[in-house]
CSV table of N, CA and C in Angstrom, one decimal:
chain,number,residue,atom,x,y,z
F,1,MET,N,-5.9,12.0,5.5
F,1,MET,CA,-4.4,11.8,5.6
F,1,MET,C,-3.8,13.0,6.1
F,2,ASP,N,-2.9,12.8,7.0
F,2,ASP,CA,-2.1,13.9,7.6
F,2,ASP,C,-1.2,14.5,6.5
F,3,ASN,N,-1.2,15.8,6.4
F,3,ASN,CA,-0.4,16.5,5.3
F,3,ASN,C,1.1,16.3,5.6
F,4,SER,N,1.5,16.0,6.8
F,4,SER,CA,2.9,15.9,7.0
F,4,SER,C,3.4,14.5,6.6
F,5,THR,N,2.5,13.6,6.3
F,5,THR,CA,2.9,12.3,5.8
F,5,THR,C,3.0,12.3,4.3
F,6,LYS,N,4.2,12.0,3.8
F,6,LYS,CA,4.5,12.0,2.4
F,6,LYS,C,4.9,10.6,2.0
F,7,LEU,N,4.6,10.2,0.8
F,7,LEU,CA,5.0,8.9,0.3
F,7,LEU,C,6.3,9.0,-0.3
F,8,SER,N,7.3,8.2,0.1
F,8,SER,CA,8.6,8.1,-0.5
F,8,SER,C,8.6,7.7,-1.9
F,9,GLU,N,9.6,8.2,-2.7
F,9,GLU,CA,9.7,7.8,-4.1
F,9,GLU,C,10.1,6.3,-4.2
F,10,ILE,N,11.0,5.8,-3.4
F,10,ILE,CA,11.3,4.4,-3.5
F,10,ILE,C,11.3,3.8,-2.1
F,11,GLY,N,11.3,2.5,-2.0
F,11,GLY,CA,11.3,1.8,-0.8
F,11,GLY,C,10.1,0.9,-0.6
F,12,PHE,N,9.8,0.5,0.6
F,12,PHE,CA,8.7,-0.4,0.9
F,12,PHE,C,7.9,0.2,2.1
F,13,LEU,N,6.6,-0.2,2.0
F,13,LEU,CA,5.7,0.2,3.1
F,13,LEU,C,5.0,-1.1,3.7
F,14,ARG,N,4.9,-1.1,5.0
F,14,ARG,CA,4.1,-2.2,5.6
F,14,ARG,C,2.7,-1.8,5.6
F,15,LEU,N,1.8,-2.7,5.9
F,15,LEU,CA,0.3,-2.5,5.8
F,15,LEU,C,-0.2,-1.3,6.5
F,16,PRO,N,0.2,-1.1,7.8
F,16,PRO,CA,-0.3,0.1,8.5
F,16,PRO,C,0.1,1.4,7.8
F,17,GLN,N,1.3,1.4,7.2
F,17,GLN,CA,1.7,2.6,6.5
F,17,GLN,C,0.8,2.8,5.2
F,18,VAL,N,0.6,1.7,4.5
F,18,VAL,CA,-0.3,1.7,3.3
F,18,VAL,C,-1.6,2.3,3.6
F,19,LEU,N,-2.2,1.8,4.7
F,19,LEU,CA,-3.5,2.2,5.1
F,19,LEU,C,-3.6,3.7,5.6
F,20,GLN,N,-2.5,4.3,5.8
F,20,GLN,CA,-2.5,5.8,6.1
F,20,GLN,C,-2.8,6.5,4.8
F,21,PHE,N,-2.4,6.0,3.7
F,21,PHE,CA,-2.6,6.6,2.4
F,21,PHE,C,-3.9,6.2,1.8
F,22,ILE,N,-4.4,5.0,2.0
F,22,ILE,CA,-5.6,4.4,1.5
F,22,ILE,C,-6.5,4.0,2.7
F,23,PRO,N,-7.3,4.9,3.2
F,23,PRO,CA,-8.0,4.7,4.4
F,23,PRO,C,-9.2,3.8,4.3
F,24,ILE,N,-8.9,2.5,4.2
F,24,ILE,CA,-9.9,1.4,4.2
F,24,ILE,C,-9.5,0.4,5.3
F,25,SER,N,-10.3,-0.6,5.5
F,25,SER,CA,-10.0,-1.6,6.5
F,25,SER,C,-9.0,-2.6,5.9
F,26,LYS,N,-8.3,-3.3,6.7
F,26,LYS,CA,-7.4,-4.4,6.3
F,26,LYS,C,-8.1,-5.4,5.4
F,27,THR,N,-9.3,-5.8,5.8
F,27,THR,CA,-10.1,-6.8,5.1
F,27,THR,C,-10.4,-6.3,3.7
F,28,ALA,N,-10.8,-5.0,3.6
F,28,ALA,CA,-11.2,-4.4,2.3
F,28,ALA,C,-9.9,-4.3,1.4
F,29,PHE,N,-8.8,-4.0,2.0
F,29,PHE,CA,-7.5,-4.0,1.2
F,29,PHE,C,-7.2,-5.3,0.7
F,30,TYR,N,-7.2,-6.3,1.5
F,30,TYR,CA,-6.9,-7.7,1.1
F,30,TYR,C,-7.9,-8.2,0.1
F,31,ASP,N,-9.1,-7.9,0.2
F,31,ASP,CA,-10.1,-8.2,-0.8
F,31,ASP,C,-9.8,-7.6,-2.1
F,32,GLY,N,-9.3,-6.3,-2.1
F,32,GLY,CA,-8.9,-5.7,-3.3
F,32,GLY,C,-7.7,-6.3,-4.0
F,33,ILE,N,-6.8,-6.8,-3.2
F,33,ILE,CA,-5.6,-7.6,-3.7
F,33,ILE,C,-6.1,-8.9,-4.4
F,34,ARG,N,-7.0,-9.6,-3.7
F,34,ARG,CA,-7.5,-10.8,-4.2
F,34,ARG,C,-8.3,-10.6,-5.5
F,35,GLU,N,-9.0,-9.5,-5.6
F,35,GLU,CA,-9.8,-9.2,-6.8
F,35,GLU,C,-8.9,-8.5,-7.9
F,36,GLY,N,-7.7,-8.2,-7.7
F,36,GLY,CA,-6.8,-7.6,-8.7
F,36,GLY,C,-6.9,-6.1,-8.8
F,37,ARG,N,-7.6,-5.5,-7.8
F,37,ARG,CA,-7.7,-4.0,-7.9
F,37,ARG,C,-6.5,-3.3,-7.2
F,38,PHE,N,-5.9,-4.0,-6.3
F,38,PHE,CA,-4.8,-3.4,-5.5
F,38,PHE,C,-3.5,-4.2,-5.7
F,39,PRO,N,-2.3,-3.7,-5.6
F,39,PRO,CA,-1.1,-4.4,-5.8
F,39,PRO,C,-0.8,-5.5,-4.8
F,40,SER,N,-0.2,-6.5,-5.2
F,40,SER,CA,0.2,-7.6,-4.3
F,40,SER,C,1.4,-7.2,-3.5
F,41,PRO,N,1.6,-7.7,-2.3
F,41,PRO,CA,2.8,-7.4,-1.5
F,41,PRO,C,4.0,-8.2,-2.0
F,42,VAL,N,5.1,-7.7,-1.6
F,42,VAL,CA,6.4,-8.4,-1.8
F,42,VAL,C,6.8,-9.1,-0.5
F,43,LYS,N,7.2,-10.3,-0.6
F,43,LYS,CA,7.7,-11.0,0.6
F,43,LYS,C,9.1,-10.6,0.9
F,44,LEU,N,9.4,-10.0,2.0
F,44,LEU,CA,10.7,-9.6,2.4
F,44,LEU,C,11.4,-10.7,3.3
F,45,SER,N,10.6,-11.5,3.9
F,45,SER,CA,11.1,-12.6,4.7
F,45,SER,C,9.9,-13.6,4.8
F,46,GLU,N,10.1,-14.7,5.5
F,46,GLU,CA,9.1,-15.7,5.7
F,46,GLU,C,7.8,-15.1,6.3
F,47,ARG,N,8.0,-14.2,7.2
F,47,ARG,CA,6.8,-13.6,7.9
F,47,ARG,C,6.6,-12.1,7.7
F,48,THR,N,7.3,-11.5,6.7
F,48,THR,CA,7.2,-10.1,6.5
F,48,THR,C,6.9,-9.8,5.1
F,49,SER,N,5.8,-9.1,4.9
F,49,SER,CA,5.4,-8.6,3.5
F,49,SER,C,5.3,-7.1,3.5
F,50,ALA,N,5.6,-6.5,2.4
F,50,ALA,CA,5.5,-5.0,2.2
F,50,ALA,C,5.1,-4.7,0.8
F,51,TRP,N,4.7,-3.5,0.6
F,51,TRP,CA,4.4,-3.0,-0.8
F,51,TRP,C,5.4,-2.0,-1.2
F,52,ARG,N,5.7,-2.1,-2.5
F,52,ARG,CA,6.6,-1.1,-3.1
F,52,ARG,C,6.0,0.3,-3.1
F,53,CYS,N,6.7,1.3,-2.7
F,53,CYS,CA,6.2,2.7,-2.7
F,53,CYS,C,5.6,3.1,-4.1
F,54,GLU,N,6.4,2.7,-5.1
F,54,GLU,CA,5.9,3.1,-6.5
F,54,GLU,C,4.6,2.4,-6.8
F,55,ASP,N,4.3,1.2,-6.3
F,55,ASP,CA,3.0,0.6,-6.6
F,55,ASP,C,1.9,1.3,-5.8
F,56,ILE,N,2.2,1.7,-4.6
F,56,ILE,CA,1.1,2.4,-3.8
F,56,ILE,C,0.9,3.8,-4.4
F,57,ARG,N,2.0,4.5,-4.9
F,57,ARG,CA,1.8,5.8,-5.5
F,57,ARG,C,1.0,5.7,-6.8
F,58,LYS,N,1.2,4.7,-7.6
F,58,LYS,CA,0.4,4.4,-8.8
F,58,LYS,C,-1.1,4.2,-8.4
F,59,LEU,N,-1.3,3.4,-7.4
F,59,LEU,CA,-2.7,3.1,-6.9
F,59,LEU,C,-3.4,4.3,-6.5
F,60,ILE,N,-2.7,5.2,-5.7
F,60,ILE,CA,-3.3,6.4,-5.3
F,60,ILE,C,-3.7,7.3,-6.5
F,61,GLU,N,-2.8,7.4,-7.5
F,61,GLU,CA,-3.1,8.2,-8.7
F,61,GLU,C,-4.3,7.6,-9.4
F,62,GLU,N,-4.4,6.3,-9.5
F,62,GLU,CA,-5.5,5.6,-10.1
F,62,GLU,C,-6.8,5.9,-9.4
F,63,LEU,N,-6.7,6.0,-8.1
F,63,LEU,CA,-7.9,6.2,-7.2
F,63,LEU,C,-8.3,7.7,-7.2
F,64,GLY,N,-7.4,8.6,-7.8
F,64,GLY,CA,-7.7,10.0,-7.9
F,64,GLY,C,-7.2,10.8,-6.7
F,65,GLY,N,-6.2,10.2,-6.0
F,65,GLY,CA,-5.7,10.9,-4.8
F,65,GLY,C,-4.4,11.7,-5.1
F,66,ASP,N,-3.8,12.2,-4.1
F,66,ASP,CA,-2.5,12.9,-4.2
F,66,ASP,C,-1.5,12.3,-3.2
F,67,ALA,N,-0.4,11.7,-3.7
F,67,ALA,CA,0.6,11.1,-2.8
F,67,ALA,C,1.6,12.1,-2.4
């Protein structure tokens, strides 16, 4: 992860932003959601999903990282 990239306290992240903090493939991330290991997205509109920053921050802490 680039040190200049910091995770906001509040707000939403789209999948490409999430994967900057959790460097795995999209497929692996969606598998983790399906298995209950990763947080589910929030629907912002019919075709737009995003993840809460606080959910991703918690996930990073659980994985032993630094947000």
